[in-house]
């Protein structure tokens, strides 16, 4: 389902022609199996080159790769729909099992919607930062607090506090060698945006982790990262996005822990914790 979800996430930053293609594909995705790129172009009323550019915009080399991704998305949707409709055969844990499958799919999308060079850049910024300010509220705050703990294990100077006033006070200590990392599902929280704009004027390095869609925060920062949950349930999707964000942060932590200096600090930290546990 990743392909169709990516299209929905990118719609706000598409041109008029791209939106026409997106709308047609989302409404008629089952037709693409039998369509060539020229037939799709004719059906929408655009040029064949526009179809190819659209496929590249959503992350595919060309129309054949895109067409295959749409077909796989339809199969995945069909399988989920079939499971949801078999209510009479469901066990008490069926919904839990379905959630686990969706969570695994959400984890896999992290590397599909975030380029390797962007993840490498984020790792480098966090590793070299003299100070790191982590910001997040609600479910995003839980992710930020956990990531702050992981970074401290590696010896990083990190501040996380749920109070915007405290965040503002700490921001005055940041420099051009510091990193501001904002975690916000919507990317529209006004406290976060206000702080990000202030720190951008201070030339602090800005990173964000938001839902995969056009939003003010991801457009403001130099290093935007994304998570993609789904559109199946207003009850489950926020959980999937929160856990997906935590998964991405854990990937960054694992990359940082491979760096020799960080690995030594982590080993020392673990030895101290073991000594405390033995008391």
CSV table of C-alpha atoms in Angstrom, one decimal:
chain,number,residue,atom,x,y,z
A,1,UNK,CA,0.0,0.0,0.0
A,2,UNK,CA,3.1,2.2,0.2
A,3,UNK,CA,2.8,3.5,-3.3
A,4,UNK,CA,-0.8,4.8,-3.0
A,5,UNK,CA,-0.1,6.3,0.4
A,6,UNK,CA,3.0,8.1,-1.0
A,7,UNK,CA,0.8,9.6,-3.7
A,8,UNK,CA,-1.7,10.9,-1.1
A,9,UNK,CA,1.1,12.3,1.0
A,10,UNK,CA,2.6,14.2,-1.9
A,11,UNK,CA,-0.6,15.6,-3.4
A,12,UNK,CA,-0.3,19.0,-1.7
A,13,UNK,CA,3.1,19.7,-3.4
A,14,UNK,CA,2.1,18.5,-6.9
A,15,UNK,CA,1.5,20.7,-9.9
A,16,UNK,CA,-2.0,20.8,-11.6
A,17,UNK,CA,-1.0,18.1,-14.1
A,18,UNK,CA,0.5,15.9,-11.4
A,19,UNK,CA,-2.7,16.3,-9.3
A,20,UNK,CA,-4.8,15.2,-12.3
A,21,UNK,CA,-2.7,12.1,-12.6
A,22,UNK,CA,-2.8,11.4,-8.8
A,23,UNK,CA,-6.6,11.8,-8.7
A,24,UNK,CA,-7.1,9.4,-11.6
A,25,UNK,CA,-4.7,6.8,-10.3
A,26,UNK,CA,-6.1,6.9,-6.8
A,27,UNK,CA,-9.7,6.5,-8.1
A,28,UNK,CA,-8.8,4.0,-10.8
A,29,UNK,CA,-5.7,2.2,-9.6
A,30,UNK,CA,-7.2,-1.2,-10.7
A,31,UNK,CA,-7.0,-0.1,-14.3
A,32,UNK,CA,-3.3,0.5,-14.4
A,33,UNK,CA,-2.6,-3.3,-14.7
A,34,UNK,CA,-3.8,-3.1,-18.4
A,35,UNK,CA,-2.6,0.5,-19.2
A,36,UNK,CA,0.6,1.5,-20.9
A,37,UNK,CA,2.1,4.8,-20.0
A,38,UNK,CA,0.6,6.3,-23.2
A,39,UNK,CA,-2.9,4.9,-22.5
A,40,UNK,CA,-2.7,6.4,-19.0
A,41,UNK,CA,-1.6,9.7,-20.5
A,42,UNK,CA,-4.5,9.6,-22.9
A,43,UNK,CA,-7.0,8.7,-20.2
A,44,UNK,CA,-6.0,11.7,-18.0
A,45,UNK,CA,-5.4,14.1,-20.9
A,46,UNK,CA,-1.7,14.7,-20.4
A,47,UNK,CA,1.5,13.9,-22.2
A,48,UNK,CA,3.4,10.6,-21.9
A,49,UNK,CA,6.4,12.5,-20.5
A,50,UNK,CA,4.2,13.9,-17.7
A,51,UNK,CA,3.4,10.3,-16.7
A,52,UNK,CA,7.1,9.4,-16.5
A,53,UNK,CA,7.9,12.6,-14.5
A,54,UNK,CA,5.0,11.8,-12.2
A,55,UNK,CA,6.4,8.3,-11.5
A,56,UNK,CA,9.8,9.7,-10.8
A,57,UNK,CA,8.3,12.3,-8.4
A,58,UNK,CA,6.8,9.6,-6.2
A,59,UNK,CA,10.1,7.7,-6.1
A,60,UNK,CA,10.2,5.3,-9.0
A,61,UNK,CA,12.6,5.0,-11.9
A,62,UNK,CA,9.8,4.9,-14.5
A,63,UNK,CA,6.4,3.8,-15.4
A,64,UNK,CA,7.1,0.0,-15.2
A,65,UNK,CA,8.4,0.2,-11.7
A,66,UNK,CA,5.5,2.4,-10.7
A,67,UNK,CA,2.9,0.1,-12.3
A,68,UNK,CA,4.3,-2.9,-10.4
A,69,UNK,CA,4.2,-0.9,-7.1
A,70,UNK,CA,0.5,0.0,-7.7
A,71,UNK,CA,-0.3,-3.7,-8.4
A,72,UNK,CA,1.5,-4.8,-5.2
A,73,UNK,CA,-0.4,-2.1,-3.3
A,74,UNK,CA,-3.7,-3.4,-4.6
A,75,UNK,CA,-2.9,-7.0,-3.6
A,76,UNK,CA,-2.0,-5.8,-0.1
A,77,UNK,CA,-5.2,-3.8,0.2
A,78,UNK,CA,-7.2,-6.8,-1.0
A,79,UNK,CA,-5.6,-9.1,1.6
A,80,UNK,CA,-6.3,-6.7,4.4
A,81,UNK,CA,-9.9,-6.2,3.3
A,82,UNK,CA,-10.4,-9.9,3.1
A,83,UNK,CA,-9.1,-10.3,6.7
A,84,UNK,CA,-11.4,-7.5,8.0
A,85,UNK,CA,-14.5,-9.0,6.4
A,86,UNK,CA,-14.0,-12.5,7.9
A,87,UNK,CA,-15.5,-11.4,11.3
A,88,UNK,CA,-17.1,-14.7,12.1
A,89,UNK,CA,-13.8,-16.5,11.9
A,90,UNK,CA,-11.8,-14.0,13.9
A,91,UNK,CA,-10.2,-15.0,17.2
A,92,UNK,CA,-10.0,-12.5,20.1
A,93,UNK,CA,-6.4,-11.7,19.1
A,94,UNK,CA,-7.2,-11.3,15.4
A,95,UNK,CA,-7.1,-7.5,15.6
A,96,UNK,CA,-3.8,-7.6,17.4
A,97,UNK,CA,-2.3,-9.8,14.8
A,98,UNK,CA,-3.6,-7.5,12.0
A,99,UNK,CA,-2.0,-4.5,13.9
A,100,UNK,CA,1.3,-6.3,14.0
A,101,UNK,CA,1.2,-6.9,10.3
A,102,UNK,CA,0.5,-3.2,9.6
A,103,UNK,CA,3.2,-2.2,12.0
A,104,UNK,CA,5.8,-4.3,10.2
A,105,UNK,CA,4.7,-2.7,6.9
A,106,UNK,CA,5.0,0.7,8.5
A,107,UNK,CA,8.6,-0.1,9.6
A,108,UNK,CA,9.5,-1.2,6.1
A,109,UNK,CA,8.3,2.1,4.6
A,110,UNK,CA,10.8,4.1,6.7
A,111,UNK,CA,13.6,3.2,4.3
A,112,UNK,CA,11.4,3.7,1.3
A,113,UNK,CA,10.4,7.3,2.0
A,114,UNK,CA,13.7,8.5,3.5
A,115,UNK,CA,16.6,8.5,1.2
A,116,UNK,CA,19.8,6.9,2.4
A,117,UNK,CA,21.8,10.1,2.0
A,118,UNK,CA,19.2,12.0,4.1
A,119,UNK,CA,19.5,9.4,6.9
A,120,UNK,CA,23.3,9.6,6.7
A,121,UNK,CA,23.2,13.4,6.9
A,122,UNK,CA,20.9,13.3,9.9
A,123,UNK,CA,23.3,10.8,11.6
A,124,UNK,CA,26.3,13.1,10.9
A,125,UNK,CA,24.6,16.2,12.2
A,126,UNK,CA,23.6,14.4,15.5
A,127,UNK,CA,27.1,13.0,15.9
A,128,UNK,CA,28.9,16.3,15.5
A,129,UNK,CA,26.4,18.5,17.4
A,130,UNK,CA,27.7,20.2,20.5
A,131,UNK,CA,24.2,20.4,21.8
A,132,UNK,CA,20.9,18.8,20.7
A,133,UNK,CA,17.4,20.2,21.5
A,134,UNK,CA,14.7,17.7,21.1
A,135,UNK,CA,11.1,18.9,20.9
A,136,UNK,CA,7.8,17.0,20.7
A,137,UNK,CA,4.3,17.1,22.3
A,138,UNK,CA,1.8,14.3,23.0
A,139,UNK,CA,2.7,11.1,21.3
A,140,UNK,CA,5.6,12.8,19.6
A,141,UNK,CA,6.8,13.8,23.0
A,142,UNK,CA,7.1,10.2,24.0
A,143,UNK,CA,9.2,9.5,21.0
A,144,UNK,CA,11.4,12.6,21.7
A,145,UNK,CA,11.9,11.6,25.4
A,146,UNK,CA,13.0,8.0,24.4
A,147,UNK,CA,15.4,9.3,21.8
A,148,UNK,CA,16.9,11.8,24.3
A,149,UNK,CA,17.6,8.9,26.6
A,150,UNK,CA,19.3,6.9,23.8
A,151,UNK,CA,21.4,9.9,22.8
A,152,UNK,CA,22.5,10.5,26.3
A,153,UNK,CA,23.7,6.9,26.4
A,154,UNK,CA,26.1,7.8,23.6
A,155,UNK,CA,27.4,10.8,25.6
A,156,UNK,CA,25.5,13.5,23.7
A,157,UNK,CA,24.5,16.8,25.3
A,158,UNK,CA,20.7,16.6,24.9
A,159,UNK,CA,17.8,18.7,26.2
A,160,UNK,CA,14.2,17.5,26.1
A,161,UNK,CA,11.5,19.1,28.1
A,162,UNK,CA,7.7,19.1,27.5
A,163,UNK,CA,7.3,22.8,28.5
A,164,UNK,CA,7.7,25.3,25.5
A,165,UNK,CA,9.0,28.0,27.9
A,166,UNK,CA,11.9,25.7,29.0
A,167,UNK,CA,12.6,24.8,25.4
A,168,UNK,CA,12.8,28.5,24.5
A,169,UNK,CA,15.3,29.1,27.4
A,170,UNK,CA,17.5,26.2,26.3
A,171,UNK,CA,17.4,27.4,22.7
A,172,UNK,CA,19.4,30.5,23.7
A,173,UNK,CA,22.4,28.3,24.4
A,174,UNK,CA,22.4,26.8,20.9
A,175,UNK,CA,25.0,27.7,18.2
A,176,UNK,CA,25.7,26.9,14.6
A,177,UNK,CA,27.2,23.6,15.7
A,178,UNK,CA,24.0,22.6,17.5
A,179,UNK,CA,21.0,20.7,16.2
A,180,UNK,CA,17.3,21.3,16.7
A,181,UNK,CA,15.3,18.1,16.2
A,182,UNK,CA,11.5,18.6,16.1
A,183,UNK,CA,9.2,15.6,16.2
A,184,UNK,CA,5.7,16.5,15.2
A,185,UNK,CA,3.1,14.2,13.5
A,186,UNK,CA,1.3,17.1,11.9
A,187,UNK,CA,4.2,19.4,11.4
A,188,UNK,CA,1.9,22.3,12.2
A,189,UNK,CA,2.3,22.9,16.0
A,190,UNK,CA,2.7,26.6,16.4
A,191,UNK,CA,5.1,26.4,19.4
A,192,UNK,CA,7.4,24.1,17.4
A,193,UNK,CA,7.2,26.3,14.3
A,194,UNK,CA,7.9,29.5,16.3
A,195,UNK,CA,11.0,27.9,17.9
A,196,UNK,CA,12.2,26.5,14.5
A,197,UNK,CA,12.0,30.0,12.9
A,198,UNK,CA,13.9,31.6,15.7
A,199,UNK,CA,16.7,28.9,15.6
A,200,UNK,CA,16.9,29.2,11.8
A,201,UNK,CA,17.8,32.9,12.3
A,202,UNK,CA,20.5,31.7,14.7
A,203,UNK,CA,21.8,29.4,11.9
A,204,UNK,CA,21.2,26.3,14.1
A,205,UNK,CA,20.9,23.0,12.1
A,206,UNK,CA,17.2,22.1,11.9
A,207,UNK,CA,15.8,18.6,11.6
A,208,UNK,CA,12.2,17.3,11.6
A,209,UNK,CA,10.4,14.1,11.8
A,210,UNK,CA,6.8,14.4,10.6
A,211,UNK,CA,4.1,12.5,8.7
A,212,UNK,CA,4.8,12.0,5.0
A,213,UNK,CA,2.9,15.0,3.6
A,214,UNK,CA,3.5,18.6,2.8
A,215,UNK,CA,3.6,20.5,6.1
A,216,UNK,CA,5.1,23.9,7.4
A,217,UNK,CA,7.8,22.2,9.5
A,218,UNK,CA,9.3,19.9,6.9
A,219,UNK,CA,9.4,22.8,4.5
A,220,UNK,CA,11.2,25.0,7.1
A,221,UNK,CA,14.1,22.6,8.1
A,222,UNK,CA,17.2,21.6,6.2
A,223,UNK,CA,16.9,17.9,7.0
A,224,UNK,CA,13.3,16.6,6.9
A,225,UNK,CA,12.6,12.9,7.9
A,226,UNK,CA,9.2,11.2,7.5
A,227,UNK,CA,7.1,8.3,8.7
A,228,UNK,CA,4.1,6.8,6.8
A,229,UNK,CA,1.4,5.0,8.7
A,230,UNK,CA,-1.7,4.4,6.6
A,231,UNK,CA,-5.3,5.5,6.1
A,232,UNK,CA,-7.2,2.4,7.5
A,233,UNK,CA,-8.2,3.5,10.9
A,234,UNK,CA,-8.4,6.7,12.9
A,235,UNK,CA,-7.8,4.6,16.0
A,236,UNK,CA,-4.7,2.6,14.7
A,237,UNK,CA,-3.0,5.1,12.4
A,238,UNK,CA,-1.8,7.5,15.2
A,239,UNK,CA,-0.3,4.5,16.9
A,240,UNK,CA,1.4,3.3,13.7
A,241,UNK,CA,2.9,6.8,13.1
A,242,UNK,CA,4.1,7.1,16.7
A,243,UNK,CA,5.8,3.7,16.6
A,244,UNK,CA,7.1,4.4,13.1
A,245,UNK,CA,8.7,7.6,14.3
A,246,UNK,CA,10.3,5.7,17.3
A,247,UNK,CA,11.6,3.1,14.8
A,248,UNK,CA,13.3,5.7,12.7
A,249,UNK,CA,14.9,7.3,15.8
A,250,UNK,CA,16.1,3.8,16.8
A,251,UNK,CA,17.7,3.4,13.4
A,252,UNK,CA,19.5,6.7,13.9
A,253,UNK,CA,20.7,5.5,17.3
A,254,UNK,CA,22.0,2.3,15.9
A,255,UNK,CA,23.9,4.2,13.2
A,256,UNK,CA,25.4,6.5,15.8
A,257,UNK,CA,26.4,3.6,18.1
A,258,UNK,CA,28.5,2.2,15.3
A,259,UNK,CA,30.8,5.2,15.4
A,260,UNK,CA,33.9,4.3,17.5
A,261,UNK,CA,33.8,7.2,19.9
A,262,UNK,CA,30.1,6.7,20.6
A,263,UNK,CA,30.5,2.9,21.0
A,264,UNK,CA,33.2,3.5,23.7
A,265,UNK,CA,30.9,5.9,25.6
A,266,UNK,CA,28.0,3.4,25.4
A,267,UNK,CA,30.1,0.5,26.7
A,268,UNK,CA,31.3,2.7,29.6
A,269,UNK,CA,27.7,3.7,30.3
A,270,UNK,CA,26.5,0.1,30.3
A,271,UNK,CA,29.3,-0.9,32.8
A,272,UNK,CA,28.2,1.9,35.2
A,273,UNK,CA,24.6,0.7,35.0
A,274,UNK,CA,25.6,-2.9,35.7
A,275,UNK,CA,27.5,-1.7,38.8
A,276,UNK,CA,24.4,0.2,40.0
A,277,UNK,CA,22.3,-2.8,39.5
A,278,UNK,CA,24.6,-5.0,41.6
A,279,UNK,CA,24.3,-2.7,44.7
